[in-house]
Amino acid sequence: MINSHFLVPWFCQGEKLHFYITTRRSLFECITSQQPGNQVVWVDWLKTAGCLLSLCVLLLLLQPLPAWGAPAQIERTPLTPELLQERLHTPILREGNVVVDLREMVIDLRPENASFRDSFYQVLRKELQKAGSKPLGLDLSRSLIQGDFAGSDLGLRTPLYAQAIAPIFTSTEQEQLERLREVCLQSLTLALPSSKDCKSLLATELPSSSEISVFRGSLTLVETRFNGNVQFANTFFLQPVDAQGAIFNQQVNWTETRFSRTASFTSATFKKESQFQGSIFFDKANFKQGQFQQSINFQDSSFEDAANFTQANFKQLAKFSRVQWQGNADFSNADFSEQAQFTQAIFKQFLFFIEARFEQAVIFRLAQFNKIVNLQGASILNSADFSDAGFAKTACLNVSSLIFNSNQAKILGNPGKIGKMLVVSGLQGNQSVLRNLGQNFRQLQQIGDANQLEYTKHRLRLKDFSLRLVGTNINSASQERLMKLGFSAIQAEAIATRRLQQPFHNKSELLTLADIDYDTYTQVSSLFIVDEPLSPFGWLLQAWSWLTLSLLLLLSGYGTDFCLVIGVGLIAIAYFGLLFWLIDRFRRLLPAPILPTSYETVSMLISFSLLLLFGILAIFCTGEQPWLTLGYLLIIIVPLPITLLFRLYQQGRYHNLMDVSYFTEDGTLRQLRLLIGRLPVIPRYETFRERYLPLLCDRRWNWLNYYDFSLNNLLKLGFNDIRLRDEHLPGIITTLAWYQWILGVLYITLLLWTLSRTIPGLNLLIYLK
C-alpha cells in the first residue's frame, strides 16, 4: 500500500524535503511489492525512474510559495481597439444599470500611445452619449489606467442655461437639473459664492462660455488604479458614482462637479492633491476610510444629504471652508495630521467628531451650527478655534471624554459665549475634562467662560446629589422597585443575588449578569444609580449638601454671576426696607392714629416697586432658572418676617415712647461708609444714647432712612449709621432686625466670593485687606 504521507499536502517551506523523501520511498515500495521476478532489473529501472521523478518533484517544490492569506494577483487584460469595440457592442447589466464592461483592463492613455488614446475617447464618448431612455454607464473596476484620464471628455458637452435644458434631456434628467437651479438660488440667497454653471442657470441671456459635461450613466471605479492625473472638472453625474477602493496616484480634479446620485469613495486613496472645490453632492457622499495623503480642497462645496468621512485619514491640509452641510456630517474616528479648516461653514444638521484626532489646529471661525457638535472622545492636540462662530438655540459642543491638555492645546472662542456652548453628558469621567477646559480659559483671561464651566460642573454635582437622595440605588432597591424600573422578575432576582455576594461599583457590571440583555440595560441605565447605601445620618448630610449647593447655584450661579447676586440683593433690600417702614410708621389706628403721610406712602410704594422691578429684571436676564431663584429667595425672606409682622399687629403695641421712631441715627457724622462690624441695635451705654438720635419722621425724605437701614444690614454699606434704639422696643422688631443682619452676613460673603471669582486679581486684594 502507498504510504499515507504521499497524500498529505504540505503547508510550509520546512516540510518540502521531508515530503520529497517520503514520496520517493513510497513509490519504490509500491511498485516493487507487486513484481517478485527479475528483481535486479526492476530495481535498476525503478532507481532511474525514481531519480527522474524525484528531481521533477524537487524542482516543483523549490518554487517560491505565496504568502499565506495574500490576495490573488489580478490578471488584467490590455485594452486594444478591437477589444474596446467588442465591449462597446456587448454592454452588461449591473445593479439595474447598463454599463460598458471594461473591468480588469490595462488602459494605456500615455502620450506615446496617442492614437489609441484619441480613439478611446472618441469611440467611448460616442456610445456613452447616445440618446435613449436608459443611459449607458462605464465600469472600470480593478482596471489600471496609465497616463492622464480626462473623464470629463466622456460626458455630453452642453450649455446649461435655462432655455437649452428641455430639448436635450429626458424629463427625469430635467428634474435633476432643476435641483441644481434650487441649490443655486439658495446659495445666492445666503450670499455664498456660486459657480459659473449656477450663474448660467440663472442668466436670462446666453453666456459666452457656459458649458458643462453631463455624464448620463453610472460610473464604477471600484479598486481602479489611476497612474496619471484624473480630470472630472465641471461634470454633472446624473447616476451614481462608485469609486470604492480606487487609487489615485496623481492629482485629481473634481472641481465644480455635481453628483446627482450617491457618490461613494469608500477606502479610496488620494496620493496627490485632490480638488473638490465648488462641488455639489445632491445625495449621500461617502468618503469612509478615505486616505488623503496630500491636501484636499472642498471649499465652497455643498452636501445636500449626509456626508460620511468616518475613519478618514487626512495627512495634509484639509480645506472645508464655506461648505454647506445640509445633512449630517460624520467625521468620527477621522485623523487630521495637519490643519483642518472649516471657516464660514454652515452645518444645518448634526456634526460628529467622535474619537476624531486633531494633531494640528482645527478652525471653525465664522461657522454656523444648527445642531449638536459631538466631540465625544476627540483628541485636540493643538487648538480648536470657534471665534465668531454662531450657535442656534439647539446647538452646543458635546465635549464628553474630550482628550485635551490645557498646557499644550487651546480652545478659542468669543469671551462670555464659548463657555456656555460646552456640555458634557455627566460628571463621572468628565471632571478632568472640565478642569482642563477651565484652566484653558483662565490662561486666556476668559474668566467668564471658566466660571461657566465651573457652574456646569456643580450643576452636574447637584444632579448626582438629587439622584442619591431620591433616586433608585441598584445596591439597596427592593426587587419590586427594580421591576418598576423595567427589569423582569428574573432579572431583579439576579441583581439581588449578585449584590449579596458583592455590591455593584458601576452600571456596566450589570451586563456581566447572564439574565441582563443589552436592550434592557440601555432602557433603564438612566433611571438608577450605583452607590453604597446611605445611612439616615448620611442621608441628612447629603440633603444638607444638596440644599447649600442648590442655593449657591440659584442665587449666584455658584459664584459666577455678579448681576444675579445684585438682583437678589435689590429685592431683599427693597422688601426689608418696606417692612421696617411699615412697622415704624404704621403703628395703630386707635385711639390716636399713628400713620404715615400720603406723600411718604406713595414715595415708599413707588420706590419699592422700582427696586423690585430692577431686581427681577436682573434675575431673569442673567439667571439660568429665574423662577426657581425667585422661589428660593421668597422662601428665605418671606415666611419668618411675615409671621413676626402678623404677630406684632395681632398683640398690639403698648409701651412708652410710642410717638418716637424705633430707629436712631448717628448724629455726629453723615457720610458713605462701610459698616462691616456694625450691629443693628445701639449699645446701652449712655454716651451712645446721646450720639444716636431718633429719626425725624416729619421730614419728607425720611422714608429713605428705612432703605438705608436695610442696606446697612444686608450690604454693610450706608449713608448713615442707623440702628434700633435699646429701650422700649418690642422684641419682635429686634428679632426681625437681627434676622436681616444674619442674612446680610451671608449675603456679603456671597457677594465678595462672587467678585473674587469674576474679576481677575480681586481675590488677592480681598485677601490682603
mmCIF file of N, CA and C in Angstrom, residues 620-719:
data_model
loop_
_atom_site.group_PDB
_atom_site.id
_atom_site.type_symbol
_atom_site.label_atom_id
_atom_site.label_comp_id
_atom_site.label_asym_id
_atom_site.label_seq_id
_atom_site.Cartn_x
_atom_site.Cartn_y
_atom_site.Cartn_z
ATOM 1 N N PHE A 620 -33.973 87.614 35.815
ATOM 2 C CA PHE A 620 -34.453 86.973 34.601
ATOM 3 C C PHE A 620 -33.488 87.152 33.430
ATOM 4 N N CYS A 621 -32.685 88.197 33.451
ATOM 5 C CA CYS A 621 -31.732 88.404 32.358
ATOM 6 C C CYS A 621 -30.478 87.558 32.504
ATOM 7 N N THR A 622 -30.115 87.206 33.722
ATOM 8 C CA THR A 622 -28.853 86.503 33.935
ATOM 9 C C THR A 622 -29.012 85.098 34.502
ATOM 10 N N GLY A 623 -30.134 84.811 35.155
ATOM 11 C CA GLY A 623 -30.286 83.511 35.804
ATOM 12 C C GLY A 623 -30.630 82.405 34.829
ATOM 13 N N GLU A 624 -30.105 81.214 35.091
ATOM 14 C CA GLU A 624 -30.428 80.046 34.282
ATOM 15 C C GLU A 624 -31.840 79.541 34.568
ATOM 16 N N GLN A 625 -32.256 79.644 35.838
ATOM 17 C CA GLN A 625 -33.596 79.213 36.249
ATOM 18 C C GLN A 625 -34.208 80.323 37.108
ATOM 19 N N PRO A 626 -34.663 81.411 36.482
ATOM 20 C CA PRO A 626 -35.105 82.589 37.260
ATOM 21 C C PRO A 626 -36.283 82.324 38.183
ATOM 22 N N TRP A 627 -37.216 81.482 37.759
ATOM 23 C CA TRP A 627 -38.365 81.227 38.620
ATOM 24 C C TRP A 627 -37.959 80.475 39.884
ATOM 25 N N LEU A 628 -37.061 79.520 39.736
ATOM 26 C CA LEU A 628 -36.570 78.821 40.924
ATOM 27 C C LEU A 628 -35.776 79.761 41.826
ATOM 28 N N THR A 629 -35.003 80.667 41.222
ATOM 29 C CA THR A 629 -34.255 81.638 42.021
ATOM 30 C C THR A 629 -35.211 82.503 42.839
ATOM 31 N N LEU A 630 -36.272 83.013 42.203
ATOM 32 C CA LEU A 630 -37.255 83.805 42.929
ATOM 33 C C LEU A 630 -37.943 82.977 44.017
ATOM 34 N N GLY A 631 -38.239 81.728 43.712
ATOM 35 C CA GLY A 631 -38.883 80.868 44.701
ATOM 36 C C GLY A 631 -38.024 80.664 45.936
ATOM 37 N N TYR A 632 -36.731 80.359 45.714
ATOM 38 C CA TYR A 632 -35.836 80.175 46.861
ATOM 39 C C TYR A 632 -35.706 81.466 47.652
ATOM 40 N N LEU A 633 -35.601 82.610 46.963
ATOM 41 C CA LEU A 633 -35.451 83.894 47.655
ATOM 42 C C LEU A 633 -36.678 84.207 48.499
ATOM 43 N N LEU A 634 -37.853 83.957 47.973
ATOM 44 C CA LEU A 634 -39.074 84.224 48.727
ATOM 45 C C LEU A 634 -39.191 83.309 49.944
ATOM 46 N N ILE A 635 -38.738 82.069 49.800
ATOM 47 C CA ILE A 635 -38.771 81.151 50.951
ATOM 48 C C ILE A 635 -37.873 81.667 52.069
ATOM 49 N N ILE A 636 -36.781 82.324 51.697
ATOM 50 C CA ILE A 636 -35.841 82.814 52.707
ATOM 51 C C ILE A 636 -36.352 84.081 53.389
ATOM 52 N N ILE A 637 -36.907 85.024 52.627
ATOM 53 C CA ILE A 637 -37.198 86.349 53.182
ATOM 54 C C ILE A 637 -38.670 86.566 53.544
ATOM 55 N N VAL A 638 -39.571 85.700 53.134
ATOM 56 C CA VAL A 638 -40.987 85.983 53.360
ATOM 57 C C VAL A 638 -41.568 85.286 54.585
ATOM 58 N N PRO A 639 -41.466 83.983 54.769
ATOM 59 C CA PRO A 639 -42.256 83.313 55.827
ATOM 60 C C PRO A 639 -42.004 83.851 57.235
ATOM 61 N N LEU A 640 -40.745 83.876 57.690
ATOM 62 C CA LEU A 640 -40.474 84.311 59.059
ATOM 63 C C LEU A 640 -40.812 85.787 59.287
ATOM 64 N N PRO A 641 -40.372 86.717 58.432
ATOM 65 C CA PRO A 641 -40.754 88.126 58.665
ATOM 66 C C PRO A 641 -42.259 88.368 58.642
ATOM 67 N N ILE A 642 -42.989 87.727 57.729
ATOM 68 C CA ILE A 642 -44.434 87.918 57.683
ATOM 69 C C ILE A 642 -45.088 87.353 58.937
ATOM 70 N N THR A 643 -44.576 86.233 59.426
ATOM 71 C CA THR A 643 -45.112 85.656 60.668
ATOM 72 C C THR A 643 -44.896 86.608 61.832
ATOM 73 N N LEU A 644 -43.693 87.181 61.936
ATOM 74 C CA LEU A 644 -43.405 88.131 63.010
ATOM 75 C C LEU A 644 -44.257 89.388 62.875
ATOM 76 N N LEU A 645 -44.442 89.855 61.633
ATOM 77 C CA LEU A 645 -45.246 91.050 61.421
ATOM 78 C C LEU A 645 -46.708 90.805 61.820
ATOM 79 N N PHE A 646 -47.227 89.655 61.456
ATOM 80 C CA PHE A 646 -48.601 89.321 61.821
ATOM 81 C C PHE A 646 -48.760 89.246 63.336
ATOM 82 N N ARG A 647 -47.786 88.646 63.996
ATOM 83 C CA ARG A 647 -47.833 88.539 65.462
ATOM 84 C C ARG A 647 -47.751 89.910 66.120
ATOM 85 N N LEU A 648 -46.956 90.807 65.548
ATOM 86 C CA LEU A 648 -46.804 92.149 66.112
ATOM 87 C C LEU A 648 -48.113 92.913 66.077
ATOM 88 N N TYR A 649 -48.800 92.893 64.982
ATOM 89 C CA TYR A 649 -50.058 93.618 64.886
ATOM 90 C C TYR A 649 -51.198 92.895 65.592
ATOM 91 N N GLN A 650 -51.037 91.587 65.747
ATOM 92 C CA GLN A 650 -52.068 90.829 66.453
ATOM 93 C C GLN A 650 -52.073 91.168 67.946
ATOM 94 N N GLN A 651 -50.904 91.251 68.558
ATOM 95 C CA GLN A 651 -50.830 91.510 70.000
ATOM 96 C C GLN A 651 -50.844 93.002 70.321
ATOM 97 N N GLY A 652 -50.597 93.841 69.357
ATOM 98 C CA GLY A 652 -50.610 95.281 69.590
ATOM 99 C C GLY A 652 -49.342 95.764 70.272
ATOM 100 N N ARG A 653 -49.222 97.092 70.349
ATOM 101 C CA ARG A 653 -48.034 97.684 70.963
ATOM 102 C C ARG A 653 -48.471 98.658 72.069
ATOM 103 N N TYR A 654 -47.955 98.381 73.246
ATOM 104 C CA TYR A 654 -48.291 99.185 74.426
ATOM 105 C C TYR A 654 -47.008 99.427 75.199
ATOM 106 N N HIS A 655 -46.312 100.498 74.860
ATOM 107 C CA HIS A 655 -45.040 100.796 75.507
ATOM 108 C C HIS A 655 -44.834 102.302 75.482
ATOM 109 N N ASN A 656 -43.826 102.749 76.209
ATOM 110 C CA ASN A 656 -43.501 104.175 76.247
ATOM 111 C C ASN A 656 -42.832 104.592 74.944
ATOM 112 N N LEU A 657 -42.695 105.883 74.778
ATOM 113 C CA LEU A 657 -42.084 106.472 73.585
ATOM 114 C C LEU A 657 -42.802 105.988 72.318
ATOM 115 N N MET A 658 -44.124 105.932 72.408
ATOM 116 C CA MET A 658 -44.905 105.437 71.288
ATOM 117 C C MET A 658 -44.860 106.390 70.099
ATOM 118 N N ASP A 659 -44.628 107.666 70.368
ATOM 119 C CA ASP A 659 -44.607 108.637 69.287
ATOM 120 C C ASP A 659 -43.222 108.867 68.715
ATOM 121 N N VAL A 660 -42.230 108.148 69.235
ATOM 122 C CA VAL A 660 -40.838 108.319 68.800
ATOM 123 C C VAL A 660 -40.450 107.128 67.928
ATOM 124 N N SER A 661 -39.670 107.377 66.882
ATOM 125 C CA SER A 661 -39.254 106.314 65.963
ATOM 126 C C SER A 661 -38.412 105.269 66.671
ATOM 127 N N TYR A 662 -38.584 104.011 66.222
ATOM 128 C CA TYR A 662 -37.755 102.928 66.756
ATOM 129 C C TYR A 662 -36.307 103.030 66.283
ATOM 130 N N PHE A 663 -36.057 103.793 65.271
ATOM 131 C CA PHE A 663 -34.741 103.843 64.635
ATOM 132 C C PHE A 663 -34.024 105.130 65.008
ATOM 133 N N THR A 664 -32.720 104.982 65.216
ATOM 134 C CA THR A 664 -31.888 106.131 65.562
ATOM 135 C C THR A 664 -30.742 106.224 64.566
ATOM 136 N N GLU A 665 -30.209 107.430 64.433
ATOM 137 C CA GLU A 665 -29.094 107.647 63.512
ATOM 138 C C GLU A 665 -27.965 108.338 64.250
ATOM 139 N N ASP A 666 -26.745 108.092 63.788
ATOM 140 C CA ASP A 666 -25.568 108.715 64.367
ATOM 141 C C ASP A 666 -25.571 110.194 63.981
ATOM 142 N N GLY A 667 -25.796 111.053 64.968
ATOM 143 C CA GLY A 667 -25.911 112.472 64.685
ATOM 144 C C GLY A 667 -24.590 113.187 64.562
ATOM 145 N N THR A 668 -23.468 112.484 64.836
ATOM 146 C CA THR A 668 -22.162 113.146 64.796
ATOM 147 C C THR A 668 -21.513 113.103 63.433
ATOM 148 N N LEU A 669 -21.983 112.183 62.545
ATOM 149 C CA LEU A 669 -21.293 112.007 61.270
ATOM 150 C C LEU A 669 -22.273 111.510 60.216
ATOM 151 N N ARG A 670 -22.217 112.102 59.022
ATOM 152 C CA ARG A 670 -23.064 111.664 57.935
ATOM 153 C C ARG A 670 -22.184 111.506 56.687
ATOM 154 N N GLN A 671 -21.939 110.267 56.292
ATOM 155 C CA GLN A 671 -21.089 110.007 55.131
ATOM 156 C C GLN A 671 -21.315 108.567 54.664
ATOM 157 N N LEU A 672 -20.910 108.291 53.423
ATOM 158 C CA LEU A 672 -20.999 106.933 52.892
ATOM 159 C C LEU A 672 -19.854 106.117 53.462
ATOM 160 N N ARG A 673 -20.161 105.001 54.092
ATOM 161 C CA ARG A 673 -19.111 104.233 54.756
ATOM 162 C C ARG A 673 -19.482 102.754 54.822
ATOM 163 N N LEU A 674 -18.414 101.954 54.973
ATOM 164 C CA LEU A 674 -18.579 100.516 55.187
ATOM 165 C C LEU A 674 -18.805 100.265 56.665
ATOM 166 N N LEU A 675 -19.771 99.398 56.960
ATOM 167 C CA LEU A 675 -20.146 99.125 58.342
ATOM 168 C C LEU A 675 -20.086 97.622 58.586
ATOM 169 N N ILE A 676 -18.886 97.070 58.379
ATOM 170 C CA ILE A 676 -18.738 95.617 58.472
ATOM 171 C C ILE A 676 -19.045 95.118 59.874
ATOM 172 N N GLY A 677 -18.512 95.807 60.883
ATOM 173 C CA GLY A 677 -18.683 95.331 62.260
ATOM 174 C C GLY A 677 -19.879 95.896 62.974
ATOM 175 N N ARG A 678 -20.713 96.652 62.319
ATOM 176 C CA ARG A 678 -21.869 97.292 62.955
ATOM 177 C C ARG A 678 -22.945 96.267 63.297
ATOM 178 N N LEU A 679 -23.585 96.470 64.479
ATOM 179 C CA LEU A 679 -24.707 95.640 64.907
ATOM 180 C C LEU A 679 -25.991 96.451 64.794
ATOM 181 N N PRO A 680 -27.138 95.791 64.674
ATOM 182 C CA PRO A 680 -28.376 96.543 64.379
ATOM 183 C C PRO A 680 -28.961 97.319 65.559
ATOM 184 N N VAL A 681 -28.510 97.091 66.782
ATOM 185 C CA VAL A 681 -29.058 97.767 67.966
ATOM 186 C C VAL A 681 -27.946 98.558 68.646
ATOM 187 N N ILE A 682 -28.230 99.775 69.104
ATOM 188 C CA ILE A 682 -27.202 100.602 69.737
ATOM 189 C C ILE A 682 -26.839 100.007 71.098
ATOM 190 N N PRO A 683 -25.630 100.245 71.590
ATOM 191 C CA PRO A 683 -25.260 99.761 72.928
ATOM 192 C C PRO A 683 -26.043 100.490 74.018
ATOM 193 N N ARG A 684 -26.011 99.954 75.226
ATOM 194 C CA ARG A 684 -26.765 100.521 76.341
ATOM 195 C C ARG A 684 -26.039 101.693 76.996
ATOM 196 N N TYR A 685 -24.809 101.933 76.637
ATOM 197 C CA TYR A 685 -24.024 102.998 77.285
ATOM 198 C C TYR A 685 -24.679 104.348 77.023
ATOM 199 N N GLU A 686 -24.730 105.183 78.075
ATOM 200 C CA GLU A 686 -25.452 106.433 77.976
ATOM 201 C C GLU A 686 -24.879 107.361 76.919
ATOM 202 N N THR A 687 -23.561 107.338 76.728
ATOM 203 C CA THR A 687 -22.945 108.230 75.749
ATOM 204 C C THR A 687 -23.461 107.953 74.347
ATOM 205 N N PHE A 688 -23.700 106.660 74.047
ATOM 206 C CA PHE A 688 -24.229 106.313 72.731
ATOM 207 C C PHE A 688 -25.649 106.839 72.555
ATOM 208 N N ARG A 689 -26.413 106.878 73.632
ATOM 209 C CA ARG A 689 -27.779 107.402 73.528
ATOM 210 C C ARG A 689 -27.763 108.895 73.197
ATOM 211 N N GLU A 690 -26.698 109.566 73.612
ATOM 212 C CA GLU A 690 -26.572 110.971 73.277
ATOM 213 C C GLU A 690 -26.172 111.155 71.812
ATOM 214 N N ARG A 691 -25.360 110.211 71.285
ATOM 215 C CA ARG A 691 -24.929 110.321 69.883
ATOM 216 C C ARG A 691 -26.032 109.918 68.920
ATOM 217 N N TYR A 692 -26.775 108.871 69.243
ATOM 218 C CA TYR A 692 -27.794 108.335 68.335
ATOM 219 C C TYR A 692 -29.140 108.983 68.635
ATOM 220 N N LEU A 693 -29.642 109.732 67.699
ATOM 221 C CA LEU A 693 -30.881 110.480 67.842
ATOM 222 C C LEU A 693 -31.979 109.826 67.014
ATOM 223 N N PRO A 694 -33.228 109.905 67.459
ATOM 224 C CA PRO A 694 -34.334 109.296 66.695
ATOM 225 C C PRO A 694 -34.480 109.950 65.321
ATOM 226 N N LEU A 695 -35.018 109.149 64.386
ATOM 227 C CA LEU A 695 -35.279 109.668 63.040
ATOM 228 C C LEU A 695 -36.339 110.755 63.084
ATOM 229 N N LEU A 696 -36.214 111.720 62.196
ATOM 230 C CA LEU A 696 -37.163 112.825 62.115
ATOM 231 C C LEU A 696 -38.290 112.412 61.174
ATOM 232 N N CYS A 697 -39.374 111.965 61.751
ATOM 233 C CA CYS A 697 -40.475 111.417 60.947
ATOM 234 C C CYS A 697 -41.234 112.485 60.183
ATOM 235 N N ASP A 698 -41.079 113.750 60.547
ATOM 236 C CA ASP A 698 -41.817 114.802 59.881
ATOM 237 C C ASP A 698 -41.126 115.321 58.623
ATOM 238 N N ARG A 699 -39.949 114.779 58.303
ATOM 239 C CA ARG A 699 -39.234 115.220 57.106
ATOM 240 C C ARG A 699 -39.707 114.417 55.888
ATOM 241 N N ARG A 700 -39.783 115.099 54.748
ATOM 242 C CA ARG A 700 -40.317 114.467 53.547
ATOM 243 C C ARG A 700 -39.410 113.348 53.041
ATOM 244 N N TRP A 701 -38.107 113.444 53.307
ATOM 245 C CA TRP A 701 -37.166 112.434 52.820
ATOM 246 C C TRP A 701 -36.921 111.319 53.836
ATOM 247 N N ASN A 702 -37.693 111.303 54.908
ATOM 248 C CA ASN A 702 -37.432 110.338 55.979
ATOM 249 C C ASN A 702 -37.562 108.893 55.505
ATOM 250 N N TRP A 703 -38.415 108.618 54.498
ATOM 251 C CA TRP A 703 -38.611 107.235 54.039
ATOM 252 C C TRP A 703 -37.339 106.614 53.480
ATOM 253 N N LEU A 704 -36.371 107.450 53.060
ATOM 254 C CA LEU A 704 -35.111 106.908 52.561
ATOM 255 C C LEU A 704 -34.298 106.239 53.666
ATOM 256 N N ASN A 705 -34.509 106.661 54.925
ATOM 257 C CA ASN A 705 -33.727 106.099 56.035
ATOM 258 C C ASN A 705 -34.007 104.607 56.221
ATOM 259 N N TYR A 706 -35.195 104.146 55.874
ATOM 260 C CA TYR A 706 -35.525 102.728 56.058
ATOM 261 C C TYR A 706 -34.785 101.861 55.027
ATOM 262 N N TYR A 707 -34.629 102.390 53.834
ATOM 263 C CA TYR A 707 -33.781 101.693 52.856
ATOM 264 C C TYR A 707 -32.320 101.712 53.287
ATOM 265 N N ASP A 708 -31.920 102.815 53.918
ATOM 266 C CA ASP A 708 -30.543 102.913 54.402
ATOM 267 C C ASP A 708 -30.285 101.874 55.491
ATOM 268 N N PHE A 709 -31.268 101.700 56.398
ATOM 269 C CA PHE A 709 -31.123 100.688 57.447
ATOM 270 C C PHE A 709 -31.064 99.286 56.841
ATOM 271 N N SER A 710 -31.920 99.013 55.872
ATOM 272 C CA SER A 710 -31.898 97.713 55.204
ATOM 273 C C SER A 710 -30.578 97.509 54.463
ATOM 274 N N LEU A 711 -30.061 98.591 53.853
ATOM 275 C CA LEU A 711 -28.777 98.498 53.167
ATOM 276 C C LEU A 711 -27.645 98.232 54.147
ATOM 277 N N ASN A 712 -27.715 98.878 55.345
ATOM 278 C CA ASN A 712 -26.701 98.640 56.375
ATOM 279 C C ASN A 712 -26.685 97.180 56.816
ATOM 280 N N ASN A 713 -27.860 96.621 57.001
ATOM 281 C CA ASN A 713 -27.947 95.238 57.491
ATOM 282 C C ASN A 713 -27.485 94.225 56.444
ATOM 283 N N LEU A 714 -27.862 94.454 55.192
ATOM 284 C CA LEU A 714 -27.635 93.434 54.175
ATOM 285 C C LEU A 714 -26.282 93.599 53.492
ATOM 286 N N LEU A 715 -25.949 94.817 53.077
ATOM 287 C CA LEU A 715 -24.747 95.035 52.288
ATOM 288 C C LEU A 715 -23.600 95.614 53.106
ATOM 289 N N LYS A 716 -23.862 95.947 54.393
ATOM 290 C CA LYS A 716 -22.850 96.541 55.267
ATOM 291 C C LYS A 716 -22.313 97.838 54.682
ATOM 292 N N LEU A 717 -23.203 98.585 54.067
ATOM 293 C CA LEU A 717 -22.842 99.843 53.436
ATOM 294 C C LEU A 717 -24.001 100.813 53.635
ATOM 295 N N GLY A 718 -23.709 102.081 53.946
ATOM 296 C CA GLY A 718 -24.794 103.025 54.157
ATOM 297 C C GLY A 718 -24.319 104.458 54.143
ATOM 298 N N PHE A 719 -25.320 105.369 54.038
ATOM 299 C CA PHE A 719 -25.017 106.791 54.073
ATOM 300 C C PHE A 719 -24.990 107.319 55.504
#
